[in-house]
Coordinates of C-alpha atoms in Angstrom, one line a residue:
Chain A
M1 CA 0.0 0.0 0.0
E2 CA 1.4 3.4 -1.0
K3 CA 2.0 5.6 1.9
D4 CA 0.1 8.9 1.8
N5 CA 1.0 12.5 2.1
E6 CA 0.0 12.5 5.8
F7 CA 2.4 9.7 6.6
Y8 CA 5.4 11.6 5.2
M9 CA 4.3 14.9 6.6
A10 CA 4.2 13.3 10.0
E11 CA 7.9 12.3 9.5
A12 CA 8.6 16.0 8.6
I13 CA 6.8 17.0 11.8
K14 CA 9.1 14.7 13.8
M15 CA 12.1 16.6 12.3
A16 CA 10.5 19.9 13.2
E17 CA 10.0 18.7 16.8
E18 CA 13.7 17.8 17.0
A19 CA 14.5 21.4 15.9
A20 CA 12.3 22.8 18.6
N21 CA 14.0 20.6 21.2
I22 CA 17.3 22.3 20.4
G23 CA 15.9 25.8 20.2
E24 CA 15.7 26.1 16.5
V25 CA 12.6 27.5 14.7
P26 CA 10.7 24.2 14.3
I27 CA 10.6 23.5 10.6
G28 CA 11.2 20.0 9.3
A29 CA 11.5 18.3 6.0
V30 CA 11.9 14.9 4.4
I31 CA 12.6 13.9 0.8
V32 CA 10.9 10.8 -0.5
C33 CA 12.0 8.8 -3.6
G34 CA 9.6 6.0 -4.5
D35 CA 8.5 4.6 -1.2
R36 CA 11.7 5.6 0.6
I37 CA 12.7 8.5 2.7
I38 CA 16.2 9.4 1.4
A39 CA 16.8 12.6 3.4
R40 CA 15.6 14.1 6.7
A41 CA 16.5 17.6 7.9
Y42 CA 15.4 20.4 10.1
N43 CA 16.2 24.1 10.3
M44 CA 19.7 24.7 11.7
T45 CA 20.2 28.4 11.2
E46 CA 21.2 29.0 14.9
R47 CA 23.3 25.9 15.5
L48 CA 25.2 26.4 12.2
N49 CA 25.3 30.2 12.4
D50 CA 24.1 30.2 8.9
A51 CA 21.0 32.1 7.8
T52 CA 20.7 29.8 4.7
A53 CA 20.5 26.5 6.7
H54 CA 16.8 26.0 6.2
A55 CA 15.4 22.5 6.4
E56 CA 14.7 22.3 2.7
M57 CA 18.2 23.4 1.7
Q58 CA 19.8 20.8 3.7
A59 CA 17.3 18.2 2.5
F60 CA 18.1 19.0 -1.1
T61 CA 21.8 18.7 -0.6
A62 CA 21.5 15.4 1.4
A63 CA 19.1 13.9 -1.2
S64 CA 21.4 14.8 -4.1
E65 CA 24.2 13.1 -2.2
V66 CA 22.1 9.9 -1.8
I67 CA 21.0 9.9 -5.4
G68 CA 24.5 10.8 -6.7
G69 CA 23.0 13.4 -9.0
K70 CA 21.9 17.0 -8.8
Y71 CA 18.3 16.5 -10.2
L72 CA 15.5 15.3 -8.0
Q73 CA 12.7 14.8 -10.6
Q74 CA 11.7 11.5 -9.1
C75 CA 11.5 12.9 -5.6
T76 CA 9.0 14.7 -3.4
L77 CA 9.8 17.2 -0.7
Y78 CA 7.6 17.2 2.4
V79 CA 8.1 20.3 4.5
T80 CA 6.1 21.6 7.5
L81 CA 6.1 25.2 6.3
E82 CA 5.6 26.6 2.8
P83 CA 9.0 27.3 1.3
C84 CA 10.5 30.8 1.2
P85 CA 11.8 32.2 -2.1
M86 CA 15.4 30.9 -1.4
C87 CA 14.1 27.4 -1.0
C88 CA 11.7 27.7 -3.9
G89 CA 14.6 28.8 -6.1
A90 CA 16.6 25.9 -4.9
S91 CA 13.8 23.5 -5.7
F92 CA 13.7 25.0 -9.2
W93 CA 17.3 24.1 -9.7
T94 CA 16.8 20.6 -8.5
Q95 CA 13.7 20.2 -10.7
I96 CA 12.1 18.2 -7.9
G97 CA 9.0 16.3 -8.9
G98 CA 6.8 17.5 -6.1
I99 CA 6.6 19.7 -3.0
V100 CA 4.0 19.0 -0.3
Y101 CA 3.9 21.6 2.5
G102 CA 1.9 21.8 5.7
A103 CA 1.3 25.4 7.0
A104 CA 1.0 28.3 4.6
D105 CA 3.6 31.0 5.0
E106 CA 1.4 33.9 5.9
R107 CA 4.2 36.5 6.1
Q108 CA 5.3 36.1 2.4
I109 CA 7.9 38.8 3.2
M110 CA 9.5 38.5 -0.2
G111 CA 6.3 38.4 -2.1
H112 CA 4.4 35.5 -3.5
N113 CA 6.5 32.4 -4.2
A114 CA 4.4 30.5 -6.7
K115 CA 6.2 31.7 -9.8
L116 CA 9.6 30.6 -8.5
Y117 CA 8.8 26.9 -8.6
H118 CA 9.9 24.8 -11.5
P119 CA 7.0 24.4 -14.0
K120 CA 7.2 20.6 -13.6
T121 CA 7.1 20.6 -9.8
K122 CA 3.7 19.6 -8.5
I123 CA 2.8 21.7 -5.4
T124 CA 0.4 20.6 -2.7
G125 CA -0.3 22.6 0.4
G126 CA -2.2 22.2 3.7
V127 CA -1.3 18.7 4.6
L128 CA -1.5 18.4 8.4
E129 CA -1.6 22.1 8.4
N130 CA -2.9 22.6 11.9
Q131 CA -0.2 20.4 13.5
C132 CA 2.5 22.2 11.5
S133 CA 1.4 25.7 12.3
K134 CA 0.8 24.8 16.0
L135 CA 4.4 23.8 16.3
L136 CA 5.5 27.2 15.1
K137 CA 3.0 29.1 17.2
D138 CA 3.9 27.3 20.4
F139 CA 7.6 27.9 19.7
F140 CA 7.2 31.6 19.3
K141 CA 4.8 31.8 22.3
N142 CA 7.4 30.2 24.5
K143 CA 10.1 32.6 23.2
R144 CA 8.2 35.7 24.4
Chain B
M1 CA 43.4 53.9 0.1
E2 CA 40.1 52.0 -0.1
K3 CA 40.0 49.3 -2.6
D4 CA 37.3 49.8 -5.2
N5 CA 34.6 47.6 -6.7
E6 CA 36.8 46.7 -9.6
F7 CA 39.5 45.4 -7.4
Y8 CA 37.2 43.0 -5.6
M9 CA 35.3 42.0 -8.8
A10 CA 38.7 41.0 -10.3
E11 CA 39.1 38.7 -7.3
A12 CA 35.6 37.2 -8.0
I13 CA 36.6 36.8 -11.6
K14 CA 39.7 34.8 -10.5
M15 CA 37.3 32.4 -8.7
A16 CA 35.2 32.1 -11.8
E17 CA 38.3 31.2 -13.8
E18 CA 39.1 28.5 -11.3
A19 CA 35.6 27.1 -11.8
A20 CA 36.0 27.1 -15.6
N21 CA 39.3 25.2 -15.2
I22 CA 37.5 22.3 -13.6
G23 CA 34.5 22.3 -16.0
E24 CA 32.1 24.2 -13.8
V25 CA 29.9 27.1 -15.2
P26 CA 32.3 30.0 -14.4
I27 CA 30.7 32.1 -11.7
G28 CA 32.8 33.3 -8.9
A29 CA 32.2 35.3 -5.7
V30 CA 34.0 36.9 -2.8
I31 CA 32.6 38.5 0.3
V32 CA 34.4 41.5 1.7
C33 CA 34.2 42.8 5.3
G34 CA 35.9 46.1 5.9
D35 CA 39.0 45.9 3.7
R36 CA 39.3 42.1 4.0
I37 CA 38.1 39.3 1.8
I38 CA 36.6 36.8 4.2
A39 CA 35.2 34.3 1.8
R40 CA 36.0 33.1 -1.7
A41 CA 33.8 30.6 -3.6
Y42 CA 32.9 29.4 -7.1
N43 CA 30.0 27.5 -8.6
M44 CA 30.4 23.8 -7.7
T45 CA 27.1 22.3 -8.8
E46 CA 28.8 19.6 -10.9
R47 CA 31.6 18.6 -8.6
L48 CA 29.3 18.5 -5.5
N49 CA 26.4 17.0 -7.4
D50 CA 24.3 19.6 -5.8
A51 CA 22.1 22.0 -7.9
T52 CA 22.1 24.5 -5.0
A53 CA 25.9 24.8 -4.8
H54 CA 26.0 28.2 -6.4
A55 CA 29.0 30.5 -5.7
E56 CA 27.0 32.9 -3.6
M57 CA 25.5 30.2 -1.4
Q58 CA 28.9 28.8 -0.5
A59 CA 30.2 32.3 0.0
F60 CA 27.4 33.1 2.4
T61 CA 28.0 30.0 4.4
A62 CA 31.7 30.5 4.5
A63 CA 31.5 34.2 5.5
S64 CA 29.0 33.3 8.3
E65 CA 31.5 30.8 9.6
V66 CA 34.3 33.4 9.6
I67 CA 32.2 36.0 11.3
G68 CA 30.7 33.5 13.7
G69 CA 27.2 34.9 13.2
K70 CA 24.5 34.5 10.6
Y71 CA 24.0 38.2 9.7
L72 CA 26.3 39.8 7.2
Q73 CA 25.2 43.5 7.4
Q74 CA 28.8 44.7 7.5
C75 CA 29.7 42.7 4.4
T76 CA 29.5 43.1 0.6
L77 CA 29.1 40.2 -1.8
Y78 CA 31.0 40.5 -5.2
V79 CA 29.7 38.1 -7.7
T80 CA 30.4 37.8 -11.5
L81 CA 26.8 37.2 -12.5
E82 CA 23.6 38.7 -11.1
P83 CA 22.2 36.4 -8.4
C84 CA 19.3 34.0 -9.1
P85 CA 16.2 34.0 -6.9
M86 CA 17.6 31.3 -4.7
C87 CA 20.7 33.4 -4.0
C88 CA 18.7 36.6 -3.7
G89 CA 16.5 34.9 -1.1
A90 CA 19.6 33.7 0.7
S91 CA 21.1 37.2 0.7
F92 CA 17.8 38.4 2.2
W93 CA 18.2 36.1 5.1
T94 CA 21.8 37.2 5.7
Q95 CA 20.8 40.9 5.5
I96 CA 24.0 41.4 3.7
G97 CA 25.0 45.1 3.4
G98 CA 25.7 45.2 -0.3
I99 CA 25.8 43.1 -3.5
V100 CA 27.9 44.1 -6.4
Y101 CA 27.5 42.0 -9.5
G102 CA 29.2 41.9 -12.9
A103 CA 27.1 40.6 -15.8
A104 CA 23.3 41.0 -15.8
D105 CA 21.3 37.7 -15.8
E106 CA 19.6 38.1 -19.2
R107 CA 17.6 34.9 -18.8
Q108 CA 15.8 35.8 -15.6
I109 CA 14.1 32.4 -15.9
M110 CA 12.3 32.8 -12.6
G111 CA 11.2 36.4 -13.2
H112 CA 12.8 39.6 -12.0
N113 CA 14.9 39.3 -8.8
A114 CA 14.9 42.8 -7.5
K115 CA 12.1 42.5 -5.0
L116 CA 13.7 39.4 -3.4
Y117 CA 16.6 41.5 -2.0
H118 CA 16.6 42.7 1.6
P119 CA 15.5 46.4 1.6
K120 CA 18.7 47.3 3.3
T121 CA 21.0 45.6 0.8
K122 CA 22.6 48.1 -1.6
I123 CA 22.7 46.6 -5.1
T124 CA 25.2 47.7 -7.8
G125 CA 25.4 46.0 -11.2
G126 CA 27.7 46.1 -14.2
V127 CA 31.1 46.1 -12.6
L128 CA 33.6 44.6 -15.0
E129 CA 30.5 43.4 -16.9
N130 CA 32.3 42.6 -20.1
Q131 CA 34.9 40.4 -18.5
C132 CA 32.3 38.6 -16.4
S133 CA 30.0 37.8 -19.3
K134 CA 32.9 36.9 -21.7
L135 CA 33.9 34.2 -19.3
L136 CA 30.4 32.7 -19.4
K137 CA 30.1 33.1 -23.2
D138 CA 33.5 31.5 -23.9
F139 CA 32.6 28.6 -21.5
F140 CA 29.4 27.8 -23.3
K141 CA 30.9 28.3 -26.7
N142 CA 33.5 25.6 -25.9
K143 CA 30.9 23.3 -24.6
R144 CA 29.1 23.1 -27.9

Protein backbone atom coordinates (compact mmCIF):
# COMPACT_ATOMS: atom_id res chain seq x y z
CA MET A 1 0.00 0.00 0.00
CA GLU A 2 1.39 3.35 -0.97
CA LYS A 3 2.03 5.63 1.94
CA ASP A 4 0.11 8.86 1.76
CA ASN A 5 1.01 12.49 2.15
CA GLU A 6 0.01 12.54 5.80
CA PHE A 7 2.39 9.69 6.59
CA TYR A 8 5.39 11.56 5.19
CA MET A 9 4.31 14.89 6.61
CA ALA A 10 4.20 13.26 10.04
CA GLU A 11 7.85 12.33 9.48
CA ALA A 12 8.65 15.95 8.59
CA ILE A 13 6.84 17.03 11.77
CA LYS A 14 9.08 14.72 13.79
CA MET A 15 12.06 16.58 12.34
CA ALA A 16 10.49 19.93 13.24
CA GLU A 17 10.02 18.69 16.80
CA GLU A 18 13.70 17.82 16.96
CA ALA A 19 14.49 21.37 15.86
CA ALA A 20 12.27 22.79 18.60
CA ASN A 21 14.03 20.61 21.17
CA ILE A 22 17.34 22.34 20.45
CA GLY A 23 15.89 25.83 20.23
CA GLU A 24 15.66 26.12 16.46
CA VAL A 25 12.57 27.48 14.73
CA PRO A 26 10.66 24.21 14.25
CA ILE A 27 10.58 23.51 10.55
CA GLY A 28 11.25 19.99 9.33
CA ALA A 29 11.55 18.28 5.97
CA VAL A 30 11.94 14.87 4.42
CA ILE A 31 12.55 13.93 0.80
CA VAL A 32 10.90 10.81 -0.53
CA CYS A 33 11.97 8.82 -3.58
CA GLY A 34 9.63 5.99 -4.51
CA ASP A 35 8.52 4.65 -1.15
CA ARG A 36 11.71 5.57 0.62
CA ILE A 37 12.72 8.55 2.73
CA ILE A 38 16.17 9.44 1.41
CA ALA A 39 16.78 12.64 3.39
CA ARG A 40 15.64 14.12 6.70
CA ALA A 41 16.52 17.60 7.85
CA TYR A 42 15.45 20.44 10.07
CA ASN A 43 16.16 24.11 10.29
CA MET A 44 19.65 24.68 11.72
CA THR A 45 20.19 28.41 11.23
CA GLU A 46 21.17 28.96 14.88
CA ARG A 47 23.30 25.91 15.46
CA LEU A 48 25.21 26.38 12.19
CA ASN A 49 25.29 30.17 12.44
CA ASP A 50 24.08 30.19 8.87
CA ALA A 51 20.97 32.07 7.77
CA THR A 52 20.71 29.82 4.71
CA ALA A 53 20.54 26.55 6.66
CA HIS A 54 16.82 26.02 6.16
CA ALA A 55 15.44 22.49 6.42
CA GLU A 56 14.73 22.34 2.70
CA MET A 57 18.23 23.44 1.65
CA GLN A 58 19.82 20.75 3.73
CA ALA A 59 17.34 18.17 2.53
CA PHE A 60 18.10 19.00 -1.13
CA THR A 61 21.83 18.70 -0.57
CA ALA A 62 21.45 15.42 1.37
CA ALA A 63 19.08 13.90 -1.20
CA SER A 64 21.41 14.79 -4.08
CA GLU A 65 24.21 13.07 -2.24
CA VAL A 66 22.11 9.91 -1.76
CA ILE A 67 21.02 9.89 -5.38
CA GLY A 68 24.45 10.81 -6.70
CA GLY A 69 23.00 13.39 -9.04
CA LYS A 70 21.86 16.96 -8.83
CA TYR A 71 18.35 16.51 -10.22
CA LEU A 72 15.50 15.28 -8.03
CA GLN A 73 12.72 14.82 -10.60
CA GLN A 74 11.73 11.47 -9.09
CA CYS A 75 11.50 12.88 -5.57
CA THR A 76 8.98 14.71 -3.42
CA LEU A 77 9.85 17.19 -0.68
CA TYR A 78 7.64 17.20 2.40
CA VAL A 79 8.11 20.31 4.51
CA THR A 80 6.12 21.60 7.46
CA LEU A 81 6.06 25.24 6.27
CA GLU A 82 5.56 26.64 2.79
CA PRO A 83 9.05 27.25 1.33
CA CYS A 84 10.54 30.75 1.20
CA PRO A 85 11.85 32.19 -2.10
CA MET A 86 15.37 30.92 -1.40
CA CYS A 87 14.08 27.38 -0.99
CA CYS A 88 11.67 27.73 -3.92
CA GLY A 89 14.57 28.85 -6.08
CA ALA A 90 16.63 25.91 -4.86
CA SER A 91 13.77 23.54 -5.66
CA PHE A 92 13.67 25.01 -9.16
CA TRP A 93 17.32 24.12 -9.74
CA THR A 94 16.80 20.56 -8.47
CA GLN A 95 13.71 20.17 -10.72
CA ILE A 96 12.13 18.24 -7.87
CA GLY A 97 9.02 16.29 -8.87
CA GLY A 98 6.76 17.47 -6.07
CA ILE A 99 6.56 19.66 -3.01
CA VAL A 100 4.02 18.99 -0.27
CA TYR A 101 3.89 21.57 2.50
CA GLY A 102 1.94 21.84 5.73
CA ALA A 103 1.29 25.36 6.98
CA ALA A 104 1.03 28.26 4.55
CA ASP A 105 3.61 31.03 4.95
CA GLU A 106 1.37 33.90 5.94
CA ARG A 107 4.15 36.46 6.06
CA GLN A 108 5.34 36.10 2.45
CA ILE A 109 7.89 38.76 3.23
CA MET A 110 9.52 38.52 -0.18
CA GLY A 111 6.28 38.43 -2.11
CA HIS A 112 4.44 35.46 -3.51
CA ASN A 113 6.54 32.39 -4.18
CA ALA A 114 4.44 30.51 -6.71
CA LYS A 115 6.23 31.70 -9.83
CA LEU A 116 9.59 30.62 -8.46
CA TYR A 117 8.76 26.91 -8.60
CA HIS A 118 9.88 24.80 -11.53
CA PRO A 119 6.95 24.41 -13.97
CA LYS A 120 7.20 20.62 -13.63
CA THR A 121 7.07 20.62 -9.81
CA LYS A 122 3.66 19.61 -8.47
CA ILE A 123 2.75 21.71 -5.43
CA THR A 124 0.36 20.57 -2.70
CA GLY A 125 -0.34 22.65 0.41
CA GLY A 126 -2.23 22.25 3.66
CA VAL A 127 -1.27 18.67 4.63
CA LEU A 128 -1.50 18.35 8.45
CA GLU A 129 -1.61 22.14 8.37
CA ASN A 130 -2.86 22.62 11.94
CA GLN A 131 -0.18 20.43 13.49
CA CYS A 132 2.53 22.16 11.46
CA SER A 133 1.42 25.68 12.33
CA LYS A 134 0.77 24.82 15.99
CA LEU A 135 4.42 23.78 16.35
CA LEU A 136 5.54 27.20 15.12
CA LYS A 137 2.99 29.14 17.18
CA ASP A 138 3.88 27.28 20.38
CA PHE A 139 7.58 27.85 19.73
CA PHE A 140 7.23 31.60 19.33
CA LYS A 141 4.80 31.84 22.26
CA ASN A 142 7.40 30.23 24.52
CA LYS A 143 10.08 32.58 23.21
CA ARG A 144 8.20 35.68 24.36
CA MET B 1 43.38 53.90 0.07
CA GLU B 2 40.12 52.04 -0.05
CA LYS B 3 40.02 49.32 -2.63
CA ASP B 4 37.32 49.80 -5.20
CA ASN B 5 34.61 47.63 -6.66
CA GLU B 6 36.75 46.68 -9.65
CA PHE B 7 39.50 45.37 -7.39
CA TYR B 8 37.16 42.96 -5.60
CA MET B 9 35.31 42.00 -8.75
CA ALA B 10 38.67 41.03 -10.27
CA GLU B 11 39.07 38.66 -7.32
CA ALA B 12 35.63 37.18 -7.98
CA ILE B 13 36.63 36.75 -11.62
CA LYS B 14 39.70 34.77 -10.52
CA MET B 15 37.34 32.42 -8.69
CA ALA B 16 35.17 32.10 -11.81
CA GLU B 17 38.27 31.21 -13.81
CA GLU B 18 39.06 28.46 -11.33
CA ALA B 19 35.55 27.12 -11.85
CA ALA B 20 36.04 27.11 -15.62
CA ASN B 21 39.31 25.20 -15.21
CA ILE B 22 37.47 22.29 -13.61
CA GLY B 23 34.53 22.35 -16.00
CA GLU B 24 32.07 24.24 -13.81
CA VAL B 25 29.95 27.08 -15.17
CA PRO B 26 32.31 29.99 -14.43
CA ILE B 27 30.68 32.08 -11.74
CA GLY B 28 32.80 33.33 -8.87
CA ALA B 29 32.19 35.29 -5.69
CA VAL B 30 34.02 36.92 -2.82
CA ILE B 31 32.63 38.47 0.33
CA VAL B 32 34.37 41.53 1.73
CA CYS B 33 34.15 42.81 5.29
CA GLY B 34 35.90 46.14 5.87
CA ASP B 35 38.98 45.87 3.69
CA ARG B 36 39.28 42.13 3.97
CA ILE B 37 38.12 39.28 1.75
CA ILE B 38 36.61 36.82 4.22
CA ALA B 39 35.21 34.28 1.77
CA ARG B 40 35.97 33.09 -1.74
CA ALA B 41 33.84 30.62 -3.65
CA TYR B 42 32.87 29.43 -7.07
CA ASN B 43 30.03 27.47 -8.55
CA MET B 44 30.42 23.76 -7.70
CA THR B 45 27.11 22.27 -8.84
CA GLU B 46 28.82 19.56 -10.89
CA ARG B 47 31.62 18.62 -8.56
CA LEU B 48 29.32 18.48 -5.53
CA ASN B 49 26.40 16.97 -7.44
CA ASP B 50 24.28 19.65 -5.85
CA ALA B 51 22.11 22.02 -7.87
CA THR B 52 22.11 24.48 -4.97
CA ALA B 53 25.91 24.82 -4.77
CA HIS B 54 26.04 28.25 -6.39
CA ALA B 55 29.05 30.46 -5.70
CA GLU B 56 26.97 32.87 -3.63
CA MET B 57 25.46 30.16 -1.39
CA GLN B 58 28.86 28.82 -0.52
CA ALA B 59 30.24 32.30 0.02
CA PHE B 60 27.39 33.15 2.44
CA THR B 61 27.97 29.98 4.44
CA ALA B 62 31.74 30.50 4.52
CA ALA B 63 31.46 34.17 5.51
CA SER B 64 29.03 33.35 8.34
CA GLU B 65 31.51 30.82 9.62
CA VAL B 66 34.34 33.37 9.58
CA ILE B 67 32.22 36.00 11.29
CA GLY B 68 30.70 33.54 13.74
CA GLY B 69 27.24 34.94 13.17
CA LYS B 70 24.49 34.50 10.64
CA TYR B 71 24.04 38.16 9.69
CA LEU B 72 26.31 39.83 7.18
CA GLN B 73 25.18 43.46 7.43
CA GLN B 74 28.78 44.71 7.46
CA CYS B 75 29.71 42.72 4.36
CA THR B 76 29.52 43.09 0.60
CA LEU B 77 29.14 40.21 -1.84
CA TYR B 78 30.97 40.53 -5.17
CA VAL B 79 29.71 38.06 -7.74
CA THR B 80 30.41 37.81 -11.45
CA LEU B 81 26.76 37.16 -12.46
CA GLU B 82 23.57 38.74 -11.14
CA PRO B 83 22.21 36.40 -8.44
CA CYS B 84 19.31 34.03 -9.14
CA PRO B 85 16.20 34.04 -6.92
CA MET B 86 17.62 31.32 -4.67
CA CYS B 87 20.73 33.39 -4.03
CA CYS B 88 18.72 36.63 -3.71
CA GLY B 89 16.53 34.91 -1.13
CA ALA B 90 19.63 33.68 0.70
CA SER B 91 21.07 37.22 0.66
CA PHE B 92 17.80 38.44 2.17
CA TRP B 93 18.18 36.09 5.12
CA THR B 94 21.79 37.16 5.70
CA GLN B 95 20.77 40.86 5.54
CA ILE B 96 24.03 41.44 3.67
CA GLY B 97 25.00 45.11 3.41
CA GLY B 98 25.72 45.17 -0.31
CA ILE B 99 25.77 43.11 -3.46
CA VAL B 100 27.94 44.08 -6.42
CA TYR B 101 27.50 41.98 -9.53
CA GLY B 102 29.21 41.90 -12.90
CA ALA B 103 27.10 40.62 -15.80
CA ALA B 104 23.32 40.97 -15.75
CA ASP B 105 21.33 37.73 -15.82
CA GLU B 106 19.61 38.08 -19.15
CA ARG B 107 17.60 34.89 -18.82
CA GLN B 108 15.76 35.78 -15.59
CA ILE B 109 14.07 32.40 -15.86
CA MET B 110 12.26 32.81 -12.58
CA GLY B 111 11.20 36.39 -13.20
CA HIS B 112 12.81 39.56 -12.00
CA ASN B 113 14.85 39.25 -8.83
CA ALA B 114 14.87 42.82 -7.53
CA LYS B 115 12.07 42.47 -5.02
CA LEU B 116 13.72 39.44 -3.39
CA TYR B 117 16.62 41.48 -2.01
CA HIS B 118 16.58 42.72 1.56
CA PRO B 119 15.47 46.37 1.61
CA LYS B 120 18.72 47.34 3.35
CA THR B 121 20.97 45.61 0.80
CA LYS B 122 22.60 48.08 -1.59
CA ILE B 123 22.69 46.63 -5.11
CA THR B 124 25.24 47.65 -7.76
CA GLY B 125 25.41 46.00 -11.17
CA GLY B 126 27.66 46.12 -14.22
CA VAL B 127 31.10 46.12 -12.58
CA LEU B 128 33.63 44.61 -15.04
CA GLU B 129 30.53 43.41 -16.87
CA ASN B 130 32.26 42.56 -20.15
CA GLN B 131 34.93 40.41 -18.53
CA CYS B 132 32.33 38.59 -16.44
CA SER B 133 30.01 37.84 -19.35
CA LYS B 134 32.87 36.92 -21.69
CA LEU B 135 33.91 34.17 -19.27
CA LEU B 136 30.43 32.68 -19.45
CA LYS B 137 30.09 33.07 -23.21
CA ASP B 138 33.47 31.47 -23.87
CA PHE B 139 32.63 28.59 -21.54
CA PHE B 140 29.37 27.77 -23.29
CA LYS B 141 30.93 28.25 -26.74
CA ASN B 142 33.55 25.62 -25.89
CA LYS B 143 30.87 23.27 -24.58
CA ARG B 144 29.07 23.14 -27.91
